[in-house]
Amino acid sequence: MKKKKSLFTRLPFFVLIFSVYPSLALLSTNIREVEISVVFRPLLFSLLGAVAFLLMFQFLFRNWVQSSLATTVLLLCFFTYGHVTRLVSDRLDPSLNRGIQITVYLILTVLAVLAVRWFLRKGAGINAWTAPVNTVALVLLLLPVVQIAGFVTRESPAASTPPEPTSVPNSASSTDQETPPTNPAPTTGDPSQYPDVYLIVLDGYSRADTLEVLGYDNSEFLNALEDLGFYIAECGRTNYRHTLLSMSSMFSMDLLWRAIPNSGPADHDPAPVYEALVHNQVRSDFEQRGYTIVAFQTGYSWDEWTDADIYLKPDDAEINRERQASSITPFEYIFLRNTAIYPFIENSALSVQRFYQNYYEVNYTLDELPKVASSIPGPKFVYAHIMSPHTPYIFLPDGSLNTDSRFYNTETGTPSNPELQAEGYINSIKFLNSRMTTILNEIIQNSKVPPIIILQGDHGYVLEERRFNNLMAFHFPNGGNAVLYPTITPINTFRLVSNVYFGTDLPLRNDVSNDADVGRPYIQKRVPPFPETCP
């Protein structure tokens, strides 16, 4: 008597796994950047397409294994098209892109037809393929599922309760001596007289000398800030070149290798750095002083203080009303860009619509920020991380939406043409300049107690040697500007705030830039200033 085969050897479910794998794999590599819900429509699109082709082949072959294998071949061709096209295009003249797209289409179509014909000739003997292909599919699926599940588990409320901040012992070497603290008269101990504190981060906003290299004179804006009482650190630099590391070190008031427990430079775990961006010493200090924590949505979940006392975000329904019905998210655009559909949407309205969310989030923050001073009783610490002038370059100088997809025709929103990139970046700078002067003036005028305002870029423009050169402007009222200096870096910002306005005695760290990245957050490699002589 023959032993009955198991479902694993008889049922070709691998076709469904191969259909959902691209969506899940893309989600797993961007899990910190997006909400999990963004994967639902791509998953549904892939599943429905796979089922449609499976039923079509079943009508032709009358064999589920043959039909599943034929459908899988089509899926592989469909989902690898974008990868193959870009792999070739990146190595050749951009003017050849259209010809490359057509050639890859023809090659993949021929391969798919030959594979389907081969499956048809194999007949019932191909049923033996079910178990091994099922096994390959399950192993493939396991990788993104484990990564996604691990992230969800770490980010669950029970797992993400922040520990009490601890002070890190001073392990500075003889080459990293600290500057003695500055001790002006502190703010009165009456909380009602505490100044509101605004940290406004313009993502990627560069120092004036970098903008000059790009052909833009930013002196009018900087002069306007000085007229409002701001101090401009003309030689200011960020401590790290990437947003995550730059902001986490700022909130930790120290370089990451000292501020965050780690096993040394070989430690590649960025999880504590992400945690320090949301739950950190600066935030804890203000909470203990009785401050209300106010934060704005940024569009990047890893940078959002959703558990702040007041969390401000645009109305999703209002944004959706502004969008066209066919709009897609940035995640969906990246997903489609890897498929054979991409040539048909490359320069369509969809390439613009994927950034509508970013456009409205930036405008929402700019609109609501000046209202906070009068609408929320103080004292309050306000964190507004505005995702501009960073890519995508969606703003024209007057604030209207840039619908020219040449300015953001890749998954990162960065144009491949350096001239377009510089133009798009300066367009965003001009727009922000026109808004920020008015916003800052309103904040100052609407505040009962003169506010502390820190306006900065988390890093500079993409020119590698100038990446650390960021905008740093400070409004320290009641004579506080006197403690500021041209070469300040973000790790000393809140040390000075604490010393000047709350009577602490924190020593200042050396103002240095560190060559680390998300994969190597704890290395200690200094980057000298560029240019060597500050403007």
Coordinates of C-alpha atoms in Angstrom, one line a residue:
M1 CA 0.0 0.0 0.0
K2 CA 1.4 3.3 -1.0
K3 CA 2.0 5.9 1.7
K4 CA -0.1 8.9 1.1
K5 CA 1.9 12.0 0.3
S6 CA 1.8 15.0 2.6
L7 CA 0.3 18.3 1.7
F8 CA 3.9 19.7 1.6
T9 CA 4.8 17.4 -1.2
R10 CA 1.5 17.7 -3.1
L11 CA 0.5 21.3 -2.6
P12 CA 2.5 23.9 -4.6
F13 CA 2.0 26.8 -2.2
F14 CA 5.4 28.2 -3.2
V15 CA 3.8 30.3 -5.9
L16 CA 2.0 32.4 -3.2
I17 CA 5.2 32.8 -1.2
F18 CA 7.1 34.0 -4.2
S19 CA 4.4 36.5 -4.8
V20 CA 4.5 38.1 -1.3
Y21 CA 8.3 37.8 -0.8
P22 CA 9.3 41.1 -2.7
S23 CA 6.9 43.2 -0.6
L24 CA 8.0 41.6 2.7
A25 CA 11.7 41.8 1.7
L26 CA 11.4 45.5 0.9
L27 CA 9.5 46.1 4.2
S28 CA 12.2 44.3 6.2
T29 CA 14.9 46.5 4.8
N30 CA 12.9 49.7 5.5
I31 CA 11.1 48.6 8.7
R32 CA 12.4 51.5 10.7
E33 CA 11.4 54.1 8.1
V34 CA 7.8 53.2 7.5
E35 CA 4.6 51.9 9.1
I36 CA 3.9 48.2 8.6
S37 CA 0.6 49.1 7.0
V38 CA 2.3 50.5 3.9
V39 CA 2.9 46.9 2.7
F40 CA -0.8 45.9 2.5
R41 CA -1.5 47.3 -0.9
P42 CA 1.6 45.9 -2.5
L43 CA 0.9 42.5 -0.9
L44 CA -2.7 42.5 -2.2
F45 CA -1.5 43.6 -5.7
S46 CA 1.1 40.7 -5.8
L47 CA -1.3 38.1 -4.5
L48 CA -4.1 39.0 -6.9
G49 CA -1.7 39.1 -9.9
A50 CA -0.3 35.7 -9.0
V51 CA -3.7 34.1 -8.6
A52 CA -4.9 35.6 -11.9
F53 CA -1.9 34.1 -13.8
L54 CA -2.1 30.8 -11.8
L55 CA -5.8 30.4 -12.9
M56 CA -4.9 31.3 -16.5
F57 CA -2.1 28.6 -16.7
Q58 CA -4.3 26.1 -14.9
F59 CA -6.8 26.5 -17.7
L60 CA -4.1 25.8 -20.2
F61 CA -2.1 23.1 -18.4
R62 CA -4.6 21.3 -16.2
N63 CA -1.8 20.7 -13.7
W64 CA -1.4 22.8 -10.6
V65 CA 2.3 22.2 -10.3
Q66 CA 3.0 23.2 -13.9
S67 CA 0.7 26.2 -13.5
S68 CA 2.5 27.2 -10.2
L69 CA 5.9 26.9 -11.7
A70 CA 5.0 28.9 -14.8
T71 CA 3.4 31.6 -12.6
T72 CA 6.5 31.7 -10.5
V73 CA 8.7 32.2 -13.5
L74 CA 6.6 35.2 -14.5
L75 CA 6.8 36.6 -11.0
L76 CA 10.6 36.3 -11.0
C77 CA 10.8 38.1 -14.3
F78 CA 8.3 40.8 -13.2
F79 CA 10.0 41.5 -9.9
T80 CA 13.6 41.4 -11.1
Y81 CA 13.0 43.7 -14.1
G82 CA 13.8 46.9 -12.2
H83 CA 16.9 45.5 -10.5
V84 CA 18.3 44.2 -13.7
T85 CA 17.6 47.4 -15.6
R86 CA 19.2 49.6 -13.0
L87 CA 22.2 47.3 -12.7
V88 CA 22.9 47.8 -16.4
S89 CA 21.8 51.5 -16.6
D90 CA 24.1 52.6 -13.8
R91 CA 27.1 51.4 -15.8
L92 CA 26.2 53.0 -19.1
D93 CA 25.3 56.4 -20.5
P94 CA 21.9 57.6 -19.1
S95 CA 20.8 58.5 -22.6
L96 CA 20.6 54.7 -23.2
N97 CA 18.1 54.1 -20.5
R98 CA 15.1 53.7 -22.7
G99 CA 16.9 51.3 -25.0
I100 CA 18.1 49.3 -22.0
Q101 CA 14.5 49.1 -20.6
I102 CA 13.2 47.7 -24.0
T103 CA 16.1 45.2 -24.3
V104 CA 15.6 43.9 -20.8
Y105 CA 11.9 43.6 -21.4
L106 CA 12.5 41.5 -24.6
I107 CA 15.1 39.2 -22.9
L108 CA 12.9 38.5 -19.9
T109 CA 9.9 37.9 -22.1
V110 CA 11.8 35.4 -24.2
L111 CA 13.1 33.6 -21.1
A112 CA 9.6 33.4 -19.6
V113 CA 8.1 32.0 -22.8
L114 CA 10.9 29.3 -23.0
A115 CA 10.5 28.4 -19.4
V116 CA 6.7 28.0 -19.7
R117 CA 7.0 25.8 -22.8
W118 CA 9.6 23.7 -21.0
F119 CA 7.2 23.1 -18.1
L120 CA 4.5 22.2 -20.5
R121 CA 6.6 19.5 -22.1
K122 CA 7.7 18.0 -18.8
G123 CA 4.1 16.8 -18.1
A124 CA 3.1 15.1 -14.8
G125 CA 6.7 14.2 -14.0
I126 CA 7.2 17.7 -12.8
N127 CA 5.1 17.1 -9.7
A128 CA 8.2 15.9 -7.9
W129 CA 9.4 19.5 -7.9
T130 CA 6.8 20.5 -5.4
A131 CA 8.6 19.6 -2.1
P132 CA 12.0 21.1 -3.0
V133 CA 10.6 24.3 -4.4
N134 CA 8.3 24.7 -1.4
T135 CA 11.3 24.3 0.9
V136 CA 13.3 27.0 -1.0
A137 CA 10.3 29.3 -0.8
L138 CA 9.8 28.8 3.0
V139 CA 13.5 29.4 3.7
L140 CA 13.4 32.6 1.5
L141 CA 10.3 33.8 3.3
L142 CA 11.8 33.2 6.7
L143 CA 14.5 35.9 6.4
P144 CA 12.3 39.0 6.1
V145 CA 9.6 37.6 8.4
V146 CA 12.1 37.1 11.2
Q147 CA 13.5 40.6 10.7
I148 CA 10.1 42.2 10.8
A149 CA 8.9 40.1 13.8
G150 CA 12.1 41.0 15.7
F151 CA 11.5 44.7 15.1
V152 CA 7.8 44.5 16.1
T153 CA 8.7 42.7 19.3
R154 CA 11.4 45.2 20.2
E155 CA 9.0 48.1 19.5
S156 CA 6.0 46.8 21.3
P157 CA 4.9 48.9 24.3
A158 CA 6.0 46.2 26.8
A159 CA 9.4 46.0 25.3
S160 CA 10.0 49.6 24.6
T161 CA 9.6 51.1 28.1
P162 CA 12.6 53.4 28.4
P163 CA 15.1 52.8 31.2
E164 CA 15.9 55.6 33.6
P165 CA 18.7 57.7 32.1
T166 CA 22.0 57.1 33.6
S167 CA 25.1 59.3 33.6
V168 CA 28.0 57.9 31.6
P169 CA 31.3 58.0 33.4
N170 CA 33.8 60.4 31.8
S171 CA 36.2 58.3 29.9
A172 CA 37.8 61.1 27.9
S173 CA 41.3 60.5 26.9
S174 CA 44.1 63.0 27.2
T175 CA 43.4 64.0 23.6
D176 CA 39.8 64.8 24.4
Q177 CA 40.0 67.2 27.3
E178 CA 36.9 69.2 28.2
T179 CA 36.4 72.9 28.2
P180 CA 35.6 74.4 31.7
P181 CA 32.0 75.1 32.2
T182 CA 30.4 78.6 31.9
N183 CA 28.2 79.7 34.7
P184 CA 26.2 82.9 34.1
A185 CA 23.3 83.6 36.4
P186 CA 20.6 80.8 36.1
T187 CA 16.9 81.3 35.5
T188 CA 14.8 81.7 38.6
G189 CA 13.6 78.5 40.2
D190 CA 10.0 79.5 39.6
P191 CA 8.8 77.1 36.8
S192 CA 6.3 79.7 35.5
Q193 CA 9.4 81.8 34.6
Y194 CA 11.2 79.0 32.8
P195 CA 11.7 79.9 29.1
D196 CA 10.1 77.7 26.5
V197 CA 12.7 75.8 24.5
Y198 CA 12.4 75.1 20.8
L199 CA 14.6 72.7 18.9
I200 CA 13.9 73.3 15.2
V201 CA 15.8 71.0 12.9
L202 CA 15.8 71.7 9.2
D203 CA 17.0 68.4 7.8
G204 CA 20.2 68.8 5.7
Y205 CA 20.4 72.6 6.0
S206 CA 24.0 73.6 5.3
R207 CA 26.3 76.3 6.6
A208 CA 26.6 79.5 4.6
D209 CA 30.0 78.7 3.0
T210 CA 28.5 75.5 1.5
L211 CA 25.6 77.4 0.0
E212 CA 28.1 79.8 -1.5
V213 CA 29.8 76.8 -3.2
L214 CA 26.4 75.9 -4.6
G215 CA 26.0 79.4 -5.9
Y216 CA 23.6 80.8 -3.3
D217 CA 24.2 83.8 -0.9
N218 CA 22.4 83.1 2.3
S219 CA 23.4 86.3 4.0
E220 CA 20.0 88.0 3.8
F221 CA 18.4 85.2 5.9
L222 CA 21.2 85.1 8.4
N223 CA 21.1 88.8 8.8
A224 CA 17.3 88.6 9.4
L225 CA 18.0 86.0 12.1
E226 CA 20.6 88.3 13.8
D227 CA 18.0 91.1 13.7
L228 CA 15.7 88.8 15.7
G229 CA 18.5 88.3 18.3
F230 CA 20.0 85.1 17.0
Y231 CA 23.7 84.1 17.3
I232 CA 25.0 82.4 14.1
A233 CA 27.9 80.0 14.6
E234 CA 29.7 80.7 11.4
C235 CA 32.1 77.7 11.9
G236 CA 29.5 75.3 13.4
R237 CA 29.7 71.7 12.6
T238 CA 27.7 68.6 13.4
N239 CA 29.3 65.7 15.3
Y240 CA 28.1 63.1 12.8
R241 CA 27.2 63.1 9.2
H242 CA 23.9 61.1 9.5
T243 CA 20.6 62.2 11.0
L244 CA 20.3 59.3 13.5
L245 CA 23.8 59.6 14.9
S246 CA 23.8 63.4 14.9
M247 CA 20.5 63.8 16.7
S248 CA 21.1 61.0 19.2
S249 CA 24.4 62.4 20.2
M250 CA 22.9 65.9 20.6
F251 CA 20.2 64.6 22.9
S252 CA 22.8 62.5 24.8
M253 CA 25.0 65.6 25.1
D254 CA 28.0 63.6 24.2
L255 CA 29.7 61.5 21.5
L256 CA 27.9 58.1 21.1
W257 CA 30.8 56.0 22.0
R258 CA 30.8 57.6 25.5
A259 CA 27.1 58.3 25.9
I260 CA 25.7 54.9 25.0
P261 CA 26.8 51.6 26.6
N262 CA 28.6 49.6 24.0
S263 CA 31.2 46.9 23.6
G264 CA 33.6 49.0 21.6
P265 CA 34.2 50.2 18.0
A266 CA 33.4 46.7 16.7
D267 CA 29.8 46.9 18.2
H268 CA 27.5 47.2 15.2
D269 CA 24.2 47.3 17.1
P270 CA 22.4 50.6 16.3
A271 CA 19.3 49.8 18.5
P272 CA 20.5 51.8 21.5
V273 CA 21.2 54.7 19.2
Y274 CA 17.6 54.6 17.9
E275 CA 16.4 54.5 21.4
A276 CA 18.5 57.4 22.5
L277 CA 16.9 59.5 19.7
V278 CA 13.5 59.2 21.4
H279 CA 14.2 58.6 25.1
N280 CA 17.3 60.5 26.1
Q281 CA 19.0 62.7 28.8
V282 CA 17.8 66.0 27.3
R283 CA 14.2 65.0 27.2
S284 CA 14.4 63.5 30.7
D285 CA 16.0 66.6 32.1
F286 CA 13.2 68.8 30.8
E287 CA 10.5 66.4 32.0
Q288 CA 12.0 66.5 35.5
R289 CA 11.9 70.3 35.4
G290 CA 8.2 70.1 34.7
Y291 CA 8.3 71.0 31.1
T292 CA 5.5 69.8 28.7
I293 CA 7.1 67.8 25.8
V294 CA 5.7 68.8 22.4
A295 CA 6.7 67.0 19.3
F296 CA 5.7 66.9 15.6
Q297 CA 5.3 64.0 13.2
T298 CA 8.2 63.7 10.8
G299 CA 7.1 60.9 8.5
Y300 CA 9.9 58.6 9.9
S301 CA 8.7 56.5 12.7
W302 CA 12.2 56.1 14.2
D303 CA 12.5 59.9 14.7
E304 CA 9.0 60.5 16.1
W305 CA 8.2 61.2 19.8
T306 CA 4.8 59.7 19.6
D307 CA 4.7 59.4 23.4
A308 CA 5.3 63.1 24.0
D309 CA 2.8 64.9 26.2
I310 CA 1.5 66.6 23.1
Y311 CA 2.1 65.0 19.7
L312 CA 1.0 67.0 16.7
K313 CA 0.4 65.5 13.3
P314 CA -1.7 66.5 10.2
D315 CA -5.1 65.1 9.7
D316 CA -4.6 62.1 7.4
A317 CA -8.2 62.5 6.0
E318 CA -7.3 66.0 5.0
I319 CA -4.2 64.9 3.3
N320 CA -6.0 62.2 1.5
R321 CA -8.6 64.7 0.2
E322 CA -5.8 66.7 -1.4
R323 CA -4.4 63.6 -3.1
Q324 CA -5.7 62.2 -6.3
A325 CA -7.4 58.8 -6.0
S326 CA -4.5 57.1 -7.8
S327 CA -1.8 58.4 -5.5
I328 CA 0.8 56.0 -4.1
T329 CA 3.1 56.1 -1.1
P330 CA 7.0 56.3 -1.4
F331 CA 7.1 52.7 -0.3
E332 CA 4.7 51.6 -3.1
Y333 CA 6.7 53.6 -5.6
I334 CA 9.9 51.8 -4.7
F335 CA 8.1 48.5 -4.9
L336 CA 6.8 49.3 -8.4
R337 CA 10.1 50.7 -9.4
N338 CA 11.6 47.2 -9.0
T339 CA 8.9 45.7 -11.3
A340 CA 8.2 45.6 -15.0
I341 CA 5.6 48.3 -14.5
Y342 CA 8.3 51.0 -13.7
P343 CA 8.8 52.3 -17.3
F344 CA 5.1 53.3 -17.4
I345 CA 5.2 55.3 -14.2
E346 CA 8.7 56.7 -14.3
N347 CA 7.6 60.2 -15.4
S348 CA 3.9 59.9 -14.6
A349 CA 1.9 61.8 -12.1
L350 CA 2.5 58.9 -9.7
S351 CA 6.1 59.8 -9.4
V352 CA 5.0 63.1 -7.9
Q353 CA 2.2 61.8 -5.7
R354 CA 4.4 59.5 -3.7
F355 CA 5.8 62.6 -1.9
Y356 CA 2.5 64.3 -1.2
Q357 CA 2.6 63.1 2.4
N358 CA 6.0 64.7 2.9
Y359 CA 4.9 67.9 1.3
Y360 CA 1.9 68.2 3.6
E361 CA 3.8 67.2 6.8
V362 CA 6.4 69.9 6.2
N363 CA 3.7 72.5 5.6
Y364 CA 1.7 71.4 8.6
T365 CA 4.7 71.7 10.9
L366 CA 5.5 75.2 9.5
D367 CA 1.9 76.3 9.9
E368 CA 1.4 75.0 13.5
L369 CA 4.8 75.7 15.0
P370 CA 4.2 79.4 15.7
K371 CA 0.8 78.7 17.2
V372 CA 2.4 76.5 20.0
A373 CA 3.7 79.5 21.9
S374 CA 0.3 80.9 22.6
S375 CA -1.9 77.8 22.5
I376 CA 0.1 75.5 24.9
P377 CA 0.8 76.8 28.4
G378 CA 4.5 76.8 29.3
P379 CA 7.0 75.8 30.2
K380 CA 7.4 73.5 27.2
F381 CA 10.1 71.8 25.2
V382 CA 9.2 71.7 21.5
Y383 CA 10.9 69.3 19.1
A384 CA 10.2 70.0 15.4
H385 CA 12.3 68.0 12.9
I386 CA 11.3 69.4 9.5
M387 CA 12.2 67.1 6.6
S388 CA 13.5 69.8 4.3
P389 CA 15.7 71.0 2.5
H390 CA 16.6 67.3 2.5
T391 CA 15.4 65.2 -0.4
P392 CA 12.9 64.9 -2.0
Y393 CA 13.2 68.3 -3.5
I394 CA 9.5 68.9 -3.7
F395 CA 9.4 72.6 -2.9
L396 CA 9.7 75.5 -5.3
P397 CA 10.9 78.8 -3.8
D398 CA 7.3 80.0 -3.4
G399 CA 6.3 76.9 -1.5
S400 CA 4.3 75.3 -4.3
L401 CA 4.8 71.6 -5.1
N402 CA 7.5 70.9 -7.6
T403 CA 5.8 68.6 -10.1
D404 CA 8.9 68.1 -12.3
S405 CA 9.8 64.4 -11.6
R406 CA 13.4 65.0 -12.8
F407 CA 14.1 66.5 -9.3
Y408 CA 13.2 63.2 -7.6
N409 CA 13.3 60.3 -10.0
T410 CA 14.8 57.7 -7.8
E411 CA 13.6 55.8 -4.8
T412 CA 15.5 58.1 -2.5
G413 CA 14.1 61.2 -4.1
T414 CA 17.5 62.4 -5.2
P415 CA 18.0 63.4 -8.8
S416 CA 20.9 61.7 -10.6
N417 CA 21.9 65.0 -12.2
P418 CA 24.1 67.1 -9.9
E419 CA 22.9 70.4 -11.3
L420 CA 19.3 69.4 -10.8
Q421 CA 20.2 68.3 -7.3
A422 CA 21.8 71.6 -6.4
E423 CA 18.9 73.5 -7.9
G424 CA 16.3 71.5 -6.1
Y425 CA 18.2 71.9 -2.8
I426 CA 18.4 75.7 -3.2
N427 CA 14.7 75.9 -4.1
S428 CA 13.9 74.3 -0.8
I429 CA 16.4 76.6 1.1
K430 CA 14.7 79.7 -0.4
F431 CA 11.3 78.4 0.6
L432 CA 12.3 77.6 4.2
N433 CA 14.0 81.0 4.5
S434 CA 10.8 82.8 3.4
R435 CA 8.8 80.9 6.1
M436 CA 11.3 80.6 9.0
T437 CA 11.9 84.4 9.6
T438 CA 8.2 85.0 10.1
I439 CA 7.7 81.8 12.2
L440 CA 10.6 82.6 14.5
N441 CA 9.4 86.2 14.9
E442 CA 5.9 85.0 15.9
I443 CA 7.3 82.5 18.4
I444 CA 9.3 85.2 20.1
Q445 CA 6.4 87.7 20.0
N446 CA 3.9 85.2 21.3
S447 CA 6.0 83.9 24.2
K448 CA 5.3 85.3 27.7
V449 CA 8.9 84.6 28.7
P450 CA 11.6 85.1 26.1
P451 CA 12.2 81.7 24.5
I452 CA 15.3 79.6 23.9
I453 CA 15.3 78.7 20.2
I454 CA 17.9 76.4 18.5
L455 CA 17.6 76.4 14.7
Q456 CA 20.0 74.0 13.0
G457 CA 20.6 71.5 10.3
D458 CA 21.2 67.9 11.5
H459 CA 23.9 67.7 8.9
G460 CA 24.9 69.6 5.7
Y461 CA 24.5 69.1 2.0
V462 CA 25.5 65.8 0.3
L463 CA 29.0 67.1 -0.7
E464 CA 31.0 64.6 1.2
E465 CA 33.8 66.9 2.4
R466 CA 31.1 69.5 3.6
R467 CA 28.6 67.1 5.0
F468 CA 29.4 68.1 8.6
N469 CA 29.0 71.8 7.9
N470 CA 25.5 72.6 9.1
L471 CA 23.5 75.7 10.0
M472 CA 23.6 76.5 13.7
A473 CA 21.7 79.5 15.0
F474 CA 20.8 80.2 18.6
H475 CA 18.4 82.5 20.4
F476 CA 19.6 82.5 24.0
P477 CA 17.6 85.4 25.7
N478 CA 18.7 87.6 28.6
G479 CA 22.3 87.8 27.5
G480 CA 22.7 84.0 27.0
N481 CA 24.2 84.5 23.5
A482 CA 27.4 85.6 25.2
V483 CA 28.4 82.0 26.0
L484 CA 28.1 80.9 22.4
Y485 CA 31.1 80.5 20.1
P486 CA 31.8 80.0 16.4
T487 CA 32.9 76.4 16.5
I488 CA 30.1 74.9 18.6
T489 CA 28.8 71.4 17.8
P490 CA 25.4 70.0 18.9
I491 CA 26.7 67.9 21.8
N492 CA 27.4 71.1 23.7
T493 CA 24.1 72.9 22.9
F494 CA 22.1 71.6 25.8
R495 CA 25.1 71.6 28.1
L496 CA 25.1 75.4 27.6
V497 CA 21.3 75.6 28.0
S498 CA 21.4 73.7 31.2
N499 CA 24.3 75.7 32.6
V500 CA 23.0 79.1 31.6
Y501 CA 19.4 78.8 32.4
F502 CA 19.2 76.0 35.1
G503 CA 22.3 76.6 37.1
T504 CA 24.1 73.3 36.4
D505 CA 27.8 72.9 36.1
L506 CA 28.2 70.6 33.1
P507 CA 31.7 70.6 31.5
L508 CA 31.7 71.2 27.7
R509 CA 32.9 68.5 25.4
N510 CA 35.5 69.1 22.7
D511 CA 33.8 70.1 19.5
V512 CA 34.8 67.4 17.1
S513 CA 33.2 65.5 14.2
N514 CA 33.3 61.7 14.1
D515 CA 33.4 59.4 11.1
A516 CA 30.8 56.9 12.1
D517 CA 27.7 55.5 10.4
V518 CA 24.6 53.5 11.4
G519 CA 26.4 50.3 10.9
R520 CA 29.4 51.5 13.0
P521 CA 28.0 54.0 15.4
Y522 CA 30.6 53.7 18.1
I523 CA 33.9 54.1 16.2
Q524 CA 36.2 56.9 17.3
K525 CA 37.6 58.5 14.1
R526 CA 37.8 62.2 14.0
V527 CA 37.2 64.2 10.8
P528 CA 39.1 67.5 10.6
P529 CA 37.2 70.6 9.6
F530 CA 36.8 71.4 6.0
P531 CA 37.9 73.9 4.9
E532 CA 40.7 74.0 7.4
T533 CA 40.3 77.8 7.9
C534 CA 36.7 78.6 8.8
P535 CA 35.0 81.5 7.0

